[in-house]
PDB file of C-alpha atoms in Angstrom:
ATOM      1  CA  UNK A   1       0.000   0.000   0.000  1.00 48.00           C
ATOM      2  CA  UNK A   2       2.623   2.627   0.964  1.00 44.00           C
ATOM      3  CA  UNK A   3       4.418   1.648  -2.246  1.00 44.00           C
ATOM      4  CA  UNK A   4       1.673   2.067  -4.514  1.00 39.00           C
ATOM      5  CA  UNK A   5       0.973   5.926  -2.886  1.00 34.00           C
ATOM      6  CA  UNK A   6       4.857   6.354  -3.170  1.00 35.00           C
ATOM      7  CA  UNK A   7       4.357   5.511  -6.710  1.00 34.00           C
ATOM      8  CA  UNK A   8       1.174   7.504  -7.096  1.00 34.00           C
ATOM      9  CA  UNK A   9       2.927  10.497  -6.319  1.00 34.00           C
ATOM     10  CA  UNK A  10       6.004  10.031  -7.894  1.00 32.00           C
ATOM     11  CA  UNK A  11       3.683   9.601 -11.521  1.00 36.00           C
ATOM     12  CA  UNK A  12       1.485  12.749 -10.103  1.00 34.00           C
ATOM     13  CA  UNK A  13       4.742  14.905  -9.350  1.00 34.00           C
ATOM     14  CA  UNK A  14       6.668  13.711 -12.795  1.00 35.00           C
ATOM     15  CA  UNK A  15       3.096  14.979 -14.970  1.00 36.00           C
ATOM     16  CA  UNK A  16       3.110  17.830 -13.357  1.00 38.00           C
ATOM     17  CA  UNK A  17       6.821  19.022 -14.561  1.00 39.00           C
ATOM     18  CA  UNK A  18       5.454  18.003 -17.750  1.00 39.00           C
ATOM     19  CA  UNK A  19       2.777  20.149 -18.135  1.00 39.00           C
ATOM     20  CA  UNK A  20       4.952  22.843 -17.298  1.00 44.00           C
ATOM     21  CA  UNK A  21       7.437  22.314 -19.397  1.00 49.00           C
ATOM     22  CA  UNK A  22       4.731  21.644 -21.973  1.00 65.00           C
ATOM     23  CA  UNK A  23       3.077  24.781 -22.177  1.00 73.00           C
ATOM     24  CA  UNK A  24       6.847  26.627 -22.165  1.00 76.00           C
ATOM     25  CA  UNK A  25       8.021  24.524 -24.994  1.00 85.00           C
ATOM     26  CA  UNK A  26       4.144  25.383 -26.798  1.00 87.00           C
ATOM     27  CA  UNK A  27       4.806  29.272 -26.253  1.00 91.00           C
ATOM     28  CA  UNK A  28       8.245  28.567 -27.544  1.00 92.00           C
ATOM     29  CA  UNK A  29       6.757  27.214 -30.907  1.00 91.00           C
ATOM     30  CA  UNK A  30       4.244  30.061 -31.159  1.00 90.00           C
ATOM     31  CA  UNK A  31       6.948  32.566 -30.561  1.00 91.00           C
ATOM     32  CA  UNK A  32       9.332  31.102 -33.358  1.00 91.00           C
ATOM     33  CA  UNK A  33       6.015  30.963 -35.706  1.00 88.00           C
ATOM     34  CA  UNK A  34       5.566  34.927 -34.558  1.00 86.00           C
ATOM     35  CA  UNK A  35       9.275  35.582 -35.553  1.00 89.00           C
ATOM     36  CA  UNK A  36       8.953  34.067 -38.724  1.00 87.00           C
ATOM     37  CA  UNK A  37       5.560  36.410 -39.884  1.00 82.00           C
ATOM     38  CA  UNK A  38       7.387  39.596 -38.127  1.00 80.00           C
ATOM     39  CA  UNK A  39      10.104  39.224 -40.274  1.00 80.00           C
ATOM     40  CA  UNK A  40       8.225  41.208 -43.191  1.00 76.00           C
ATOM     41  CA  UNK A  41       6.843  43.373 -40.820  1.00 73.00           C
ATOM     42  CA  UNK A  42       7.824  47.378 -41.966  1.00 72.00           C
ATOM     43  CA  UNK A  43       6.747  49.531 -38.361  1.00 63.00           C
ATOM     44  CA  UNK A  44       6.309  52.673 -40.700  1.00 67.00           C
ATOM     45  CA  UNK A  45       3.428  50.565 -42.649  1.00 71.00           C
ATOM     46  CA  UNK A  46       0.533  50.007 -39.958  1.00 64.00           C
ATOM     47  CA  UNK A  47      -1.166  47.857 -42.600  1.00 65.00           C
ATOM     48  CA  UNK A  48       1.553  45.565 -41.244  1.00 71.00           C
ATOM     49  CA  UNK A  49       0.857  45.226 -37.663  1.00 68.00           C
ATOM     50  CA  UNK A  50      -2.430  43.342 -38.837  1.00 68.00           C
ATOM     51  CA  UNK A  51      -0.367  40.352 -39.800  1.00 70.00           C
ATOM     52  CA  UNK A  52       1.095  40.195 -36.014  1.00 76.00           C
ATOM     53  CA  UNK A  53      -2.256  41.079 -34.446  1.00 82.00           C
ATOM     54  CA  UNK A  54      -3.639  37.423 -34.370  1.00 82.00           C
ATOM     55  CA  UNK A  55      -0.136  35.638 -33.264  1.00 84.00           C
ATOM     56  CA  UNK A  56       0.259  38.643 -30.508  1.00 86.00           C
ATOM     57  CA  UNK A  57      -3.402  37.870 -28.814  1.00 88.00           C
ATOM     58  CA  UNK A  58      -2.367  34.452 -28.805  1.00 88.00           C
ATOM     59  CA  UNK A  59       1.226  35.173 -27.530  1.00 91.00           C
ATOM     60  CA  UNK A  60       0.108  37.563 -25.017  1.00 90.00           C
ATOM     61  CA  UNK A  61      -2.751  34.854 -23.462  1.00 90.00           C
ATOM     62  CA  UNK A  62       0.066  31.626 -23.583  1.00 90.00           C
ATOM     63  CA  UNK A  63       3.148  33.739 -21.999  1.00 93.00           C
ATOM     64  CA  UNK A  64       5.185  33.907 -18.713  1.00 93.00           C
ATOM     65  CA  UNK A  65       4.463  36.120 -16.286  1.00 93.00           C
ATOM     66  CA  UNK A  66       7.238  37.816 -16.855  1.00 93.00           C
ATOM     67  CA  UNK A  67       6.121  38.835 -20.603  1.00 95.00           C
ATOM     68  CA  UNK A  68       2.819  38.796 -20.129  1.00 94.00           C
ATOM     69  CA  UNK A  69       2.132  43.110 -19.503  1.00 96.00           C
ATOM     70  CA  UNK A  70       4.468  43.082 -22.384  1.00 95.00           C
ATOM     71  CA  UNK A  71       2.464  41.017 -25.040  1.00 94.00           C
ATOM     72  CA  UNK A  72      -0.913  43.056 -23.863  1.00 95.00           C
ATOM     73  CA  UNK A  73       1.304  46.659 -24.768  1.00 94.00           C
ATOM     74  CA  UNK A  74       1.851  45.161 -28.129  1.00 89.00           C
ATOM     75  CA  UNK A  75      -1.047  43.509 -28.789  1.00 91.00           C
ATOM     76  CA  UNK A  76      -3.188  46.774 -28.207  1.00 92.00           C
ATOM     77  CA  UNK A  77      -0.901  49.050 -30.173  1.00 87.00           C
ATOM     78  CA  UNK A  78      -0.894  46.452 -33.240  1.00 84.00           C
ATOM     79  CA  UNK A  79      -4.697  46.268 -32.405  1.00 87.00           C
ATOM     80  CA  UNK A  80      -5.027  49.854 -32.815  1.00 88.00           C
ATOM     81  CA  UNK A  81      -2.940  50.358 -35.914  1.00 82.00           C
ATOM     82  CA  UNK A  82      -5.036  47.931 -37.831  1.00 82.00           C
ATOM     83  CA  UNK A  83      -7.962  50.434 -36.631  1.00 86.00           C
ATOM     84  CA  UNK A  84      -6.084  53.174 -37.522  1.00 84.00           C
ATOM     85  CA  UNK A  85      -5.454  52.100 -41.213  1.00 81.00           C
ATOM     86  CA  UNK A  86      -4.455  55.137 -43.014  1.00 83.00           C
ATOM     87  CA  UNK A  87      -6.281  57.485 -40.825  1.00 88.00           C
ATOM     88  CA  UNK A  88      -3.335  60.219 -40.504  1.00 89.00           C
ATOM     89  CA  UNK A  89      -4.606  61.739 -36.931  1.00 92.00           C
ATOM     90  CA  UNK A  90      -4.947  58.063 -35.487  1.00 90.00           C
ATOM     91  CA  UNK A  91      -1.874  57.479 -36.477  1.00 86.00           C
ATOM     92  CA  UNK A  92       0.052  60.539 -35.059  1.00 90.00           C
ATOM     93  CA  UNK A  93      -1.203  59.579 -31.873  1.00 91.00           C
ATOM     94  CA  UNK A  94      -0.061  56.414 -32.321  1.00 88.00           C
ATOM     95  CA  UNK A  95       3.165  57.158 -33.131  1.00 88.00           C
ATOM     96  CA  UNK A  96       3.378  58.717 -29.544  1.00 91.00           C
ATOM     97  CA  UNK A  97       3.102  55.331 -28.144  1.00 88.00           C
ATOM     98  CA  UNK A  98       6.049  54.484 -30.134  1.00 88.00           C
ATOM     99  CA  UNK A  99       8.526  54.070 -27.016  1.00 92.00           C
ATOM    100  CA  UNK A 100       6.116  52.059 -24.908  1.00 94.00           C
ATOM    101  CA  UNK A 101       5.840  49.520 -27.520  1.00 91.00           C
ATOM    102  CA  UNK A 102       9.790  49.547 -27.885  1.00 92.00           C
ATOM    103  CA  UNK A 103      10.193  49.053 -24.569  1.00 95.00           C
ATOM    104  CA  UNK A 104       7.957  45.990 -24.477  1.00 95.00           C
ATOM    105  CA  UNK A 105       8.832  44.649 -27.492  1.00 91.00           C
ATOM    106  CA  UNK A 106      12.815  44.948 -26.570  1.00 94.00           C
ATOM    107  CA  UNK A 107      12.038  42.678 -23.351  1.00 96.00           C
ATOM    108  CA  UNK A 108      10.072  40.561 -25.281  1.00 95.00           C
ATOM    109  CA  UNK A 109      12.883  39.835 -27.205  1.00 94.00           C
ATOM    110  CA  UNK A 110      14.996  39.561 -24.797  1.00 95.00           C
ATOM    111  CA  UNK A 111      13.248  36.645 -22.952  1.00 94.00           C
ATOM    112  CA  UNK A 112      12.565  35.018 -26.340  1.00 94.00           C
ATOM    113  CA  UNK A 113      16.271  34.564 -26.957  1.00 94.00           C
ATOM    114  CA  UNK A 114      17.273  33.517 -23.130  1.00 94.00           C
ATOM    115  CA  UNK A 115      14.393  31.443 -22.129  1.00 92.00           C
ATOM    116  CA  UNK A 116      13.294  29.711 -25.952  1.00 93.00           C
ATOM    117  CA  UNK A 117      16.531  30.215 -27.994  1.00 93.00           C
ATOM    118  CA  UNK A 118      14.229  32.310 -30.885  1.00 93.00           C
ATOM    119  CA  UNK A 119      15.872  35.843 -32.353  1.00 93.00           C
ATOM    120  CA  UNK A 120      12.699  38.059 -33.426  1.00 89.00           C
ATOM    121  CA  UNK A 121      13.254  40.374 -35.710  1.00 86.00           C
ATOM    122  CA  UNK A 122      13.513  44.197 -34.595  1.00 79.00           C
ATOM    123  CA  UNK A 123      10.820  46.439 -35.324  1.00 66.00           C
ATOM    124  CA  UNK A 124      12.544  49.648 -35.226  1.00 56.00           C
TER     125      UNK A 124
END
């Protein structure tokens, strides 16, 4: 009996660092799928920030903690931009969020290359 719940827990304990490591490794896929499409992305074209809008909702939902505030920033600027479209106004005002996104996007990239190995492309 004590063997068996030895056993039980072992299994229970060993899933667990599974699942963890699971949905890291999944984010890590998304995030290399993201790098790839940002790769055409021009920052000057908002038309572009369309094609990251889908991939950044999904990014911002699946990552760490520590990314998390950073994905939402980007997210909701790329969000906006597709809005925008070629609405000159929206898109001064915009532009003032410029250094917010940077920000985010720089630590975003930073934790993509330390924690999943993936180089995304700067958007500056």
């Amino acid at each position: 009996m004590r063997r068996t719940a030895v056993l039980t827990a072992t299994i229970l304990l060993a899933a667990a660092g599974l699942t963890a490591c699971t949905e890291e490794q999944a984010y890590c896929v998304d995030l290399a799928g993201f790098a790839a499409a940002a790769t055409n992305v021009d920052p000057q074209v908002p038309a572009d920030y369309a094609k990251l809008l889908d991939d950044a909702k999904k990014l911002q939902e699946s990552a760490p903690a520590e990314v998390k505030d950073d994905w939402k920033v980007v997210a909701a600027f790329a969000e906006k931009a597709q809005q925008a479209g070629t609405n000159e106004i929206e898109l001064a005002r915009l532009s003032r969020q410029l250094g917010a996104v940077t920000t985010a996007y720089k630590a975003i990239a930073t934790q993509a290359k330390d924690a999943c190995k993936v180089e995304i492309p700067n958007l500056s």
